[in-house]
Coordinates of C-alpha atoms and ligand atoms in Angstrom, one line a residue:
X238 CA -285.3 -22.0 -85.5
X239 CA -286.2 -18.6 -86.9
X240 CA -287.3 -15.9 -84.3
X241 CA -288.9 -12.6 -85.0
X242 CA -289.4 -11.0 -81.5
X243 CA -287.3 -9.9 -78.5
X244 CA -288.0 -11.0 -74.9
X245 CA -288.6 -7.6 -73.1
X246 CA -290.5 -7.0 -69.9
X247 CA -291.6 -10.6 -69.6
X248 CA -293.1 -10.7 -73.0
X249 CA -292.3 -11.3 -76.7
X250 CA -292.3 -8.0 -78.4
X251 CA -291.9 -6.9 -82.0
X252 CA -288.5 -5.2 -83.0
X253 CA -288.2 -1.7 -83.8
X254 CA -286.4 -2.2 -86.9
X255 CA -286.2 -4.6 -89.9
X256 CA -282.7 -5.9 -89.8
X257 CA -281.9 -9.5 -89.1
X258 CA -278.9 -11.5 -87.8
X259 CA -278.3 -14.8 -89.6
X260 CA -277.1 -17.7 -87.6
X261 CA -274.8 -19.8 -89.7
X262 CA -273.8 -23.3 -89.0
X263 CA -270.0 -23.7 -88.6
X264 CA -270.3 -27.2 -89.9
X265 CA -272.4 -26.6 -93.1
X266 CA -271.9 -23.0 -93.6
X267 CA -275.6 -22.8 -94.1
X268 CA -278.0 -20.3 -92.6
X269 CA -279.7 -22.2 -89.8
X270 CA -281.8 -19.4 -88.4
X271 CA -282.7 -15.7 -88.6
X272 CA -283.4 -13.5 -85.6
X273 CA -284.2 -9.7 -85.3
X274 CA -281.1 -7.4 -84.8
X275 CA -281.8 -5.0 -82.2
X276 CA -281.7 -1.2 -82.8
X277 CA -280.9 1.4 -80.0
X278 CA -284.7 1.8 -79.6
X279 CA -285.1 -1.9 -78.7
X280 CA -282.3 -1.6 -76.2
X281 CA -284.0 1.4 -74.7
X282 CA -287.2 -0.5 -74.3
X283 CA -285.2 -3.4 -72.6
X284 CA -283.3 -0.8 -70.3
X285 CA -286.6 0.9 -69.3
X286 CA -288.3 -2.6 -68.5
X287 CA -285.2 -3.4 -66.3
X288 CA -285.3 -0.1 -64.6
X289 CA -288.9 -0.3 -63.8
X290 CA -288.5 -3.9 -62.4
X291 CA -285.8 -2.7 -60.2
X292 CA -287.2 0.6 -59.1
X293 CA -290.9 -0.4 -58.6
X294 CA -290.9 -4.1 -59.3
X295 CA -291.3 -7.0 -56.7
X296 CA -287.9 -8.6 -57.4
X297 CA -285.6 -6.6 -55.1
X298 CA -288.2 -6.5 -52.5
X299 CA -288.6 -10.2 -52.4
X300 CA -286.7 -12.0 -49.7
X301 CA -283.5 -14.0 -50.9
X302 CA -285.2 -17.1 -50.2
X303 CA -288.2 -16.3 -52.3
X304 CA -285.8 -15.2 -55.2
X305 CA -283.9 -18.5 -54.7
X306 CA -287.3 -20.5 -55.2
X307 CA -287.7 -19.0 -58.6
X308 CA -284.1 -19.6 -59.4
X309 CA -284.3 -23.2 -58.5
X310 CA -287.4 -23.5 -60.8
X311 CA -285.3 -22.0 -63.6
X312 CA -282.6 -24.4 -63.1
X313 CA -285.0 -27.5 -63.2
X314 CA -286.6 -26.2 -66.3
X315 CA -283.1 -25.7 -68.0
X316 CA -282.0 -29.3 -66.9
X317 CA -285.2 -30.7 -68.2
X318 CA -284.5 -29.2 -71.7
X319 CA -280.7 -29.9 -71.6
X320 CA -280.5 -32.0 -74.9
X321 CA -282.2 -29.4 -76.8
X322 CA -280.1 -26.6 -75.4
X323 CA -276.9 -28.4 -75.8
X324 CA -277.8 -29.3 -79.4
X325 CA -278.8 -25.7 -80.1
X326 CA -275.4 -24.3 -79.0
X327 CA -273.5 -26.9 -80.9
X328 CA -275.4 -25.9 -83.9
X329 CA -274.9 -22.3 -83.3
X330 CA -271.1 -22.4 -82.8
X331 CA -269.7 -25.7 -83.4
X332 CA -269.0 -27.1 -79.9
X333 CA -268.7 -31.0 -79.7
X334 CA -271.9 -32.1 -78.3
X335 CA -270.1 -34.1 -75.5
X336 CA -268.8 -30.7 -74.4
X337 CA -272.0 -28.9 -74.9
X338 CA -274.0 -31.1 -72.4
X339 CA -271.5 -30.7 -69.5
X340 CA -269.6 -27.5 -70.4
X341 CA -272.4 -25.4 -71.9
X342 CA -275.7 -26.6 -70.1
X343 CA -275.0 -28.4 -66.8
X344 CA -272.1 -26.2 -66.0
X345 CA -274.5 -23.3 -66.4
X346 CA -277.2 -24.8 -64.2
X347 CA -274.5 -25.9 -61.5
X348 CA -273.6 -22.2 -61.4
X349 CA -277.3 -21.2 -61.0
X350 CA -277.8 -23.9 -58.3
X351 CA -274.7 -22.6 -56.5
X352 CA -276.1 -19.1 -56.4
X353 CA -279.5 -20.3 -55.5
X354 CA -277.9 -21.8 -52.3
X355 CA -275.8 -18.7 -51.7
X356 CA -278.9 -16.6 -51.8
X357 CA -280.6 -18.6 -49.2
X358 CA -277.5 -18.2 -46.8
X359 CA -275.7 -14.9 -47.7
X360 CA -275.7 -12.0 -45.0
X361 CA -277.4 -9.4 -47.0
X362 CA -277.9 -7.5 -43.7
X363 CA -275.4 -7.5 -40.9
X364 CA -275.4 -5.8 -37.4
X365 CA -272.1 -4.4 -36.1
X366 CA -271.4 -2.9 -32.8
X367 CA -269.5 -0.1 -34.5
X368 CA -266.7 2.2 -33.1
X369 CA -268.9 5.4 -32.8
X370 CA -272.1 3.5 -32.5
X371 CA -274.1 0.5 -33.7
X372 CA -274.7 0.2 -37.5
X373 CA -276.5 -2.0 -39.9
X374 CA -274.7 -2.9 -43.0
X375 CA -276.8 -3.8 -45.9
X376 CA -275.8 -5.3 -49.3
X377 CA -278.2 -4.4 -51.9
X378 CA -278.5 -5.3 -55.5
X379 CA -276.3 -3.0 -57.7
X380 CA -279.5 -2.2 -59.9
X381 CA -279.7 -2.7 -63.7
X382 CA -277.0 -4.8 -65.2
X383 CA -276.0 -4.9 -68.8
X384 CA -274.6 -8.4 -69.4
X385 CA -272.6 -8.7 -72.6
X386 CA -271.5 -12.3 -73.5
X387 CA -269.4 -13.9 -76.1
X388 CA -270.2 -16.8 -78.5
X389 CA -267.9 -19.5 -77.2
X390 CA -269.7 -20.6 -74.0
X391 CA -272.9 -18.5 -74.3
X392 CA -275.2 -19.9 -71.7
X393 CA -272.4 -20.6 -69.3
X394 CA -271.2 -17.2 -69.3
X395 CA -274.7 -15.8 -69.2
X396 CA -275.2 -17.7 -66.0
X397 CA -271.9 -16.4 -64.5
X398 CA -273.7 -13.0 -64.7
X399 CA -277.4 -13.8 -64.4
X400 CA -277.3 -16.1 -61.5
X401 CA -275.6 -13.8 -59.0
X402 CA -277.5 -10.8 -60.4
X403 CA -280.7 -12.5 -59.7
X404 CA -279.5 -13.6 -56.3
X405 CA -278.6 -9.9 -55.5
X406 CA -282.1 -8.7 -56.5
X407 CA -280.8 -6.7 -59.6
X408 CA -282.3 -6.8 -63.0
X409 CA -280.7 -7.6 -66.3
X410 CA -280.4 -6.6 -70.0
X411 CA -278.6 -9.4 -71.7
X412 CA -276.9 -8.9 -75.0
X413 CA -275.8 -12.5 -76.5
X414 CA -273.2 -12.4 -79.2
X415 CA -274.7 -11.9 -82.5
X416 CA -273.4 -15.3 -83.7
X417 CA -275.1 -17.2 -80.9
X418 CA -278.5 -15.7 -80.3
X419 CA -280.6 -18.9 -80.2
X420 CA -279.7 -20.4 -76.8
X421 CA -281.0 -17.0 -75.3
X422 CA -284.4 -17.6 -76.8
X423 CA -284.5 -20.9 -75.0
X424 CA -283.4 -19.2 -71.7
X425 CA -286.3 -16.7 -72.1
X426 CA -288.7 -19.4 -72.5
X427 CA -287.7 -21.0 -69.4
X428 CA -287.6 -17.8 -67.3
X429 CA -291.0 -17.1 -68.4
X430 CA -292.4 -20.5 -67.7
X431 CA -290.7 -20.1 -64.2
X432 CA -292.5 -17.1 -63.4
X433 CA -289.5 -14.7 -63.0
X434 CA -291.4 -11.2 -62.8
X435 CA -291.6 -9.1 -65.8
X436 CA -288.5 -7.1 -66.5
X437 CA -286.0 -8.9 -64.4
X438 CA -284.5 -10.3 -67.5
X439 CA -284.6 -8.8 -71.0
X440 CA -282.7 -10.0 -74.1
X441 CA -281.6 -8.1 -77.1
X442 CA -279.8 -9.8 -79.7
X443 CA -277.3 -7.4 -81.4
X444 CA -273.7 -6.6 -82.4
X445 CA -271.2 -4.3 -80.8
X446 CA -272.5 -0.9 -81.8
X447 CA -275.9 -1.5 -80.2
X448 CA -273.8 -3.2 -77.4
X449 CA -272.1 0.1 -76.7
X450 CA -275.5 1.9 -76.2
X451 CA -276.1 -0.5 -73.4
X452 CA -272.6 0.1 -71.9
X453 CA -273.2 3.9 -72.1
X454 CA -277.0 3.9 -71.2
X455 CA -277.5 6.2 -68.1
X456 CA -280.1 4.0 -66.7
X457 CA -277.7 0.8 -66.6
X458 CA -275.9 0.8 -63.3
X459 CA -273.2 -2.0 -63.9
X460 CA -271.7 -3.8 -67.0
X461 CA -270.7 -7.2 -66.6
X462 CA -268.7 -8.1 -69.8
X463 CA -266.9 -11.1 -71.2
X464 CA -265.1 -11.1 -74.4
X465 CA -261.9 -10.1 -75.9
X466 CA -259.4 -7.9 -74.1
X467 CA -259.7 -5.2 -77.0
X468 CA -263.4 -5.0 -76.5
X469 CA -262.9 -5.0 -72.7
X470 CA -260.5 -1.9 -72.9
X471 CA -263.1 0.0 -75.0
X472 CA -265.9 -1.0 -72.5
X473 CA -263.7 -0.1 -69.3
X474 CA -263.0 3.3 -70.9
X475 CA -266.8 3.8 -71.7
X476 CA -267.8 2.9 -68.2
X477 CA -265.0 4.9 -66.7
X478 CA -266.3 8.1 -68.2
X479 CA -269.6 7.4 -66.4
X480 CA -268.1 6.0 -63.2
X481 CA -270.3 2.9 -64.1
X482 CA -269.5 -0.2 -62.2
X483 CA -268.0 -2.8 -64.4
X484 CA -266.5 -6.5 -64.4
X485 CA -264.5 -7.7 -67.1
X486 CA -263.6 -11.3 -67.9
X487 CA -261.3 -11.2 -70.8
X488 CA -258.7 -13.4 -72.7
X489 CA -256.0 -15.8 -71.6
X490 CA -252.9 -17.6 -72.6
X491 CA -252.5 -20.2 -69.8
X492 CA -249.4 -22.3 -69.2
X493 CA -249.5 -25.9 -68.2
X494 CA -246.2 -26.7 -66.4
X495 CA -245.4 -30.3 -66.5
X496 CA -242.8 -31.2 -63.9
X497 CA -240.3 -34.0 -64.2
X498 CA -241.9 -36.1 -61.6
X499 CA -245.2 -36.1 -63.5
X500 CA -246.5 -39.3 -64.9
X501 CA -246.8 -38.6 -68.6
X502 CA -249.6 -40.9 -69.7
X503 CA -252.0 -39.6 -66.9
X504 CA -250.7 -36.2 -67.4
X505 CA -251.4 -36.0 -71.1
X506 CA -254.9 -37.7 -70.4
X507 CA -255.8 -34.9 -68.0
X508 CA -254.3 -32.2 -69.8
X509 CA -255.7 -32.7 -73.3
X510 CA -259.3 -32.0 -72.5
X511 CA -258.2 -28.7 -70.8
X512 CA -255.9 -27.7 -73.9
X513 CA -258.4 -28.4 -76.6
X514 CA -261.4 -27.7 -74.6
X515 CA -264.3 -26.4 -76.9
X516 CA -262.2 -26.6 -80.0
X517 CA -259.7 -24.5 -78.3
X518 CA -262.2 -21.6 -78.2
X519 CA -261.9 -21.4 -74.3
X520 CA -260.4 -18.5 -72.4
X521 CA -258.9 -20.9 -69.8
X522 CA -257.4 -23.4 -72.3
X523 CA -254.1 -24.5 -71.3
X524 CA -252.4 -23.7 -74.7
X525 CA -248.8 -23.1 -73.7
X526 CA -247.4 -26.4 -72.5
X527 CA -244.0 -26.1 -70.5
X528 CA -241.7 -29.1 -70.2
X529 CA -238.1 -29.4 -68.8
X530 CA -235.5 -29.7 -71.3
X531 CA -234.5 -33.1 -70.1
X532 CA -238.0 -34.6 -70.9
X533 CA -238.9 -32.2 -73.6
X534 CA -238.6 -34.5 -76.5
X535 CA -240.5 -37.4 -74.6
X536 CA -243.4 -34.8 -73.9
X537 CA -243.5 -33.5 -77.4
X538 CA -243.9 -37.2 -78.6
X539 CA -246.7 -37.8 -76.2
X540 CA -248.4 -34.6 -77.0
X541 CA -248.1 -35.1 -80.7
X542 CA -249.7 -38.5 -80.5
X543 CA -252.6 -37.1 -78.4
X544 CA -253.1 -34.1 -80.7
X545 CA -253.1 -36.4 -83.8
X546 CA -255.5 -38.7 -82.2
X547 CA -258.0 -36.0 -81.3
X548 CA -261.1 -36.9 -83.5
X549 CA -262.1 -33.9 -85.8
X550 CA -265.8 -34.3 -86.5
X551 CA -269.3 -32.8 -86.8
X552 CA -270.5 -31.1 -83.6
X553 CA -273.4 -33.3 -83.2
X554 CA -271.3 -36.5 -83.5
X555 CA -270.8 -37.8 -79.8
X556 CA -267.3 -39.1 -80.9
X557 CA -266.1 -35.6 -81.9
X558 CA -263.4 -34.1 -80.0
X559 CA -262.6 -31.2 -82.1
X560 CA -265.3 -29.6 -84.1
X561 CA -265.4 -26.6 -86.5
X562 CA -264.4 -23.1 -85.4
X563 CA -267.5 -20.7 -84.9
X564 CA -266.9 -18.5 -87.9
X565 CA -265.1 -18.2 -91.1
X566 CA -263.1 -15.3 -89.7
X567 CA -262.0 -17.3 -86.7
X568 CA -260.5 -19.9 -89.2
X569 CA -258.6 -17.2 -91.0
X570 CA -257.4 -15.9 -87.7
X571 CA -256.1 -19.3 -86.5
X572 CA -254.6 -20.2 -90.0
X573 CA -252.9 -16.7 -89.7
X574 CA -251.3 -17.7 -86.4
X575 CA -250.3 -21.0 -87.8
X576 CA -248.5 -19.3 -90.8
X577 CA -246.9 -16.9 -88.1
X578 CA -245.6 -19.8 -86.0
X579 CA -243.9 -21.3 -89.0
X580 CA -242.5 -17.9 -90.1
X581 CA -241.0 -17.2 -86.5
X582 CA -239.3 -20.6 -86.7
X583 CA -241.5 -23.0 -84.5
X584 CA -241.5 -26.6 -85.6
X585 CA -244.7 -27.7 -86.8
X586 CA -245.2 -31.3 -85.3
X587 CA -248.7 -32.1 -85.9
X588 CA -251.7 -30.6 -88.2
X589 CA -251.3 -27.1 -89.3
X590 CA -253.9 -27.7 -92.2
X591 CA -257.5 -28.2 -92.7
X592 CA -258.7 -31.9 -92.0
X593 CA -259.3 -34.2 -95.0
X594 CA -262.8 -35.2 -95.7
X595 CA -264.7 -32.1 -95.0
X596 CA -265.9 -30.2 -98.0
X597 CA -267.8 -27.7 -95.7
X598 CA -267.4 -26.2 -92.4
X599 CA -264.7 -24.1 -90.8
X600 CA -262.5 -27.0 -89.6
X601 CA -258.7 -26.6 -88.6
X602 CA -256.6 -29.8 -87.9
X603 CA -255.5 -29.9 -84.2
X604 CA -252.1 -28.5 -84.3
X605 CA -248.9 -28.7 -82.2
X606 CA -245.8 -26.6 -82.4
X607 CA -242.6 -27.4 -80.8
X608 CA -239.3 -25.5 -80.3
X609 CA -241.3 -22.7 -79.4
X610 CA -239.8 -19.7 -77.4
X611 CA -242.2 -17.7 -75.2
X612 CA -241.3 -14.6 -77.2
X613 CA -242.9 -15.9 -80.4
X614 CA -246.4 -14.6 -81.3
X615 CA -247.9 -17.9 -81.0
X616 CA -246.9 -18.2 -77.3
X617 CA -248.0 -14.5 -76.5
X618 CA -251.1 -14.0 -78.3
X619 CA -254.5 -15.8 -77.7
X620 CA -255.2 -17.9 -80.8
X621 CA -258.6 -19.2 -79.9
X622 CA -258.3 -22.5 -81.7
X623 CA -257.0 -26.0 -81.5
X624 CA -253.3 -25.0 -81.5
X625 CA -251.1 -25.8 -78.8
X626 CA -247.3 -24.8 -78.3
X627 CA -244.8 -26.8 -76.4
X628 CA -242.0 -24.6 -74.7
X629 CA -238.9 -26.1 -73.0
X630 CA -237.8 -24.8 -69.6
X631 CA -234.4 -25.0 -67.7
X632 CA -235.7 -25.4 -64.2
X633 CA -238.6 -24.8 -62.0
X634 CA -237.8 -21.1 -61.6
X635 CA -237.5 -20.8 -65.3
X636 CA -240.8 -22.5 -65.8
X637 CA -242.5 -19.9 -63.4
X638 CA -241.0 -17.1 -65.1
X639 CA -242.1 -18.3 -68.6
X640 CA -245.7 -18.8 -67.2
X641 CA -245.7 -15.4 -65.8
X642 CA -244.1 -13.9 -68.8
X643 CA -247.5 -13.0 -70.3
X644 CA -249.8 -10.0 -70.6
X645 CA -252.6 -12.3 -69.5
X646 CA -253.2 -14.0 -66.1
X647 CA -256.4 -16.0 -66.3
X648 CA -255.5 -19.6 -65.5
X649 CA -252.8 -22.2 -65.4
X650 CA -251.8 -25.6 -64.3
X651 CA -249.0 -27.6 -63.0
X652 CA -248.7 -31.6 -63.4
X653 CA -246.7 -33.4 -60.8
X654 CA -246.8 -36.6 -58.6
X655 CA -246.1 -34.3 -55.6
X656 CA -249.2 -32.1 -54.9
X657 CA -247.2 -29.9 -52.5
X658 CA -244.7 -28.9 -55.1
X659 CA -247.6 -28.1 -57.2
X660 CA -249.1 -25.8 -54.5
X661 CA -245.7 -24.1 -54.2
X662 CA -245.7 -23.3 -57.9
X663 CA -249.3 -22.3 -57.9
X664 CA -248.5 -19.7 -55.2
X665 CA -246.0 -18.2 -57.4
X666 CA -247.8 -17.9 -60.8
X667 CA -249.7 -14.7 -61.4
X668 CA -253.2 -15.9 -62.5
X669 CA -256.6 -15.8 -61.1
X670 CA -257.2 -19.6 -61.1
X671 CA -254.8 -22.5 -61.0
X672 CA -255.1 -26.3 -61.2
X673 CA -253.0 -29.0 -59.9
X674 CA -253.3 -32.1 -62.1
X675 CA -256.5 -30.6 -63.4
X676 CA -258.5 -27.7 -64.1
X677 CA -258.4 -24.5 -62.2
X678 CA -262.1 -23.8 -61.7
X679 CA -264.6 -24.3 -59.0
X680 CA -268.1 -22.8 -58.9
X681 CA -267.8 -21.7 -55.2
X682 CA -264.5 -20.0 -55.5
X683 CA -263.6 -16.7 -57.4
X684 CA -262.8 -16.8 -61.1
X685 CA -261.3 -14.0 -63.0
X686 CA -258.0 -12.5 -64.2
X687 CA -254.9 -10.9 -63.1
X688 CA -253.3 -8.4 -65.6
X689 CA -254.9 -8.1 -69.0
X690 CA -257.2 -11.0 -68.3
X691 CA -259.8 -8.9 -66.5
X692 CA -261.0 -6.8 -63.6
X693 CA -263.2 -8.1 -60.8
X694 CA -264.2 -11.8 -60.0
X695 CA -267.2 -14.1 -61.0
X696 CA -268.2 -17.3 -59.1
X697 CA -268.2 -17.8 -55.4
X698 CA -269.4 -15.1 -52.9
X699 CA -267.0 -12.7 -54.7
X700 CA -269.1 -13.0 -57.8
X701 CA -272.3 -12.1 -56.0
X702 CA -270.4 -9.1 -54.3
X703 CA -269.9 -7.8 -57.8
X704 CA -273.5 -7.1 -58.0
X705 CA -273.9 -5.8 -54.6
X706 CA -273.8 -2.1 -53.3
X707 CA -272.9 -1.9 -49.5
X708 CA -274.8 0.6 -47.4
X709 CA -274.2 1.6 -43.8
X710 CA -277.1 2.7 -41.8
X711 CA -275.9 4.3 -38.5
X712 CA -278.5 3.3 -35.9
X713 CA -279.4 5.1 -32.6
X714 CA -277.8 3.5 -29.6
X715 CA -279.9 0.9 -28.1
X716 CA -282.2 0.6 -31.0
X717 CA -282.6 -2.8 -32.7
X718 CA -284.3 -2.7 -36.1
X719 CA -286.8 -5.1 -37.4
Ligands
NAD78 P1 -265.7 -9.8 -78.4 O1 -265.0 -9.1 -77.5 O2 -265.6 -9.5 -79.9 O3 -267.4 -10.0 -78.2 C1 -267.9 -10.3 -77.0 C2 -269.2 -9.7 -76.8 O4 -269.1 -8.3 -76.7 C3 -270.2 -9.9 -77.9 O5 -271.5 -10.1 -77.4 C4 -269.9 -8.6 -78.8 O6 -271.0 -8.2 -79.7 C5 -269.7 -7.5 -77.7 N1 -269.0 -6.4 -77.9 C6 -267.9 -6.4 -78.5 N2 -267.3 -5.1 -78.4 C7 -268.3 -4.3 -77.8 C8 -268.4 -3.0 -77.4 N3 -267.4 -2.1 -77.6 N4 -269.6 -2.6 -76.7 C9 -270.5 -3.5 -76.3 N5 -270.3 -4.9 -76.6 C10 -269.3 -5.3 -77.4 O7 -265.2 -11.3 -78.0 P2 -265.5 -12.7 -78.6 O8 -264.6 -12.9 -80.0 O9 -267.1 -12.9 -78.9 O10 -265.2 -13.8 -77.6 C11 -263.9 -14.3 -77.6 C12 -263.0 -13.7 -76.4 O11 -263.8 -13.8 -75.1 C13 -261.8 -14.3 -76.2 O12 -260.7 -13.3 -76.0 C14 -262.0 -15.1 -74.9 O13 -260.7 -15.3 -74.2 C15 -262.9 -14.2 -74.1 N6 -263.6 -15.0 -73.1 C16 -263.1 -14.8 -71.9 C17 -263.9 -15.6 -70.8 C18 -263.3 -15.2 -69.3 O14 -264.1 -15.6 -68.5 N7 -262.3 -14.6 -69.1 C19 -264.9 -16.6 -71.1 C20 -265.1 -16.7 -72.4 C21 -264.4 -15.9 -73.3

């Protein structure tokens, strides 16, 4: 799986420097591939290619329907290679293969398909009668986009940016996380085969310092970033200094509220895949589980059984529910939070250690803490591992207050036999997405964060509008433009 080039201007080009990034298997701790580590010179080349493709290339001038045809071809080619891509991502970052197929690959192509459809029907130009006189309102591609993505759902997050950027007529410089560069090589092969014009997508594998060079590059018009809140604040400050457009999708600490009328067995069955999603390395993971005091013991018992029964295994084993964490430092971080939970007086109900039977790999047992108060560190900070906390509430108002008592506001859910009470609660929780008896995400509707979970929205028409600039052309009275 070794690679020695970057994908720039529609071609495979030699790196400017000699440094490499090692891709390490989270399951075996062995180096499985090496790729070049981009320098600022490589970024400059990638940005120049994207700039030229936007300023003088065919892509922004093509009709949205023509762009949609290329996007549909890319989707078809990705789907045809789904097994290879899913396996590559599982090998890079430890995602269970059952999740990788749907959550990493098909979720990405569904997003691409959604924007392919939207490109065909979106009103990129609109005539308005006006107050002072008639206008033509255009929505044009924002220009050169710097797309900076994390390691946890690399292709899916890439597509949240790439698909609307392509639909808008913009061009892209993509920087994958240094730990997960391989899936982006497969994407590059696909876009080349699909005939995407040169320079529309350029990919530089690099770490954060070189990433900052993309953020501050004067020829980049917009940054679309997904990652940690700490990095998001730094990137927002850098963009602010240049008044550069920027969208930030950051962390989360979502609360699942179990109401007293919920059927517990269907609730736990529905909740667990959302709580331990992607080894717990998911920004939307429902990791704070809120149960009323009257049912608290019963809920904790049911959760304990489900967490203890979540099979830990190798990423490529189809039976695996929880695989290894993506990096040694992530295991240290998660173990640090487990220690902190015990220290602050939470009751460890299940897990807390390393699973038996694994000599290698960055595995952590699926873990449940009970008797957690919302002030504890493990209830406030994003752990990004398979660690759940169960918090008791007094009544529905208290549950909503606990859900809202967070710096984050990305996602949440409520579990109930009465969907109307679910909607009533959803209206009161300050998060960007919300689920009733399920996951709160749909590709045709906006996704993003309140509070420190981000700025701006992805998905839906709102996600496209993040890559558009509006332009008003005031027309002479009585004139009808072609
Ligand atoms: P991270 O912030 O460390 O890195 C994310 C990406 O940004 C990487 O490519 C990294 O190299 C790059 N980067 C970091 N600092 C940078 C800088 N100053 N300039 C330019 N690039 C920089 O995050 P991570 O640990 O890779 O990802 C995990 C985080 O991502 C979690 O907090 C998670 O919640 C969040 N996340 C959010 C969403 C969402 O949609 N809200 C989705 C997935 C992950």
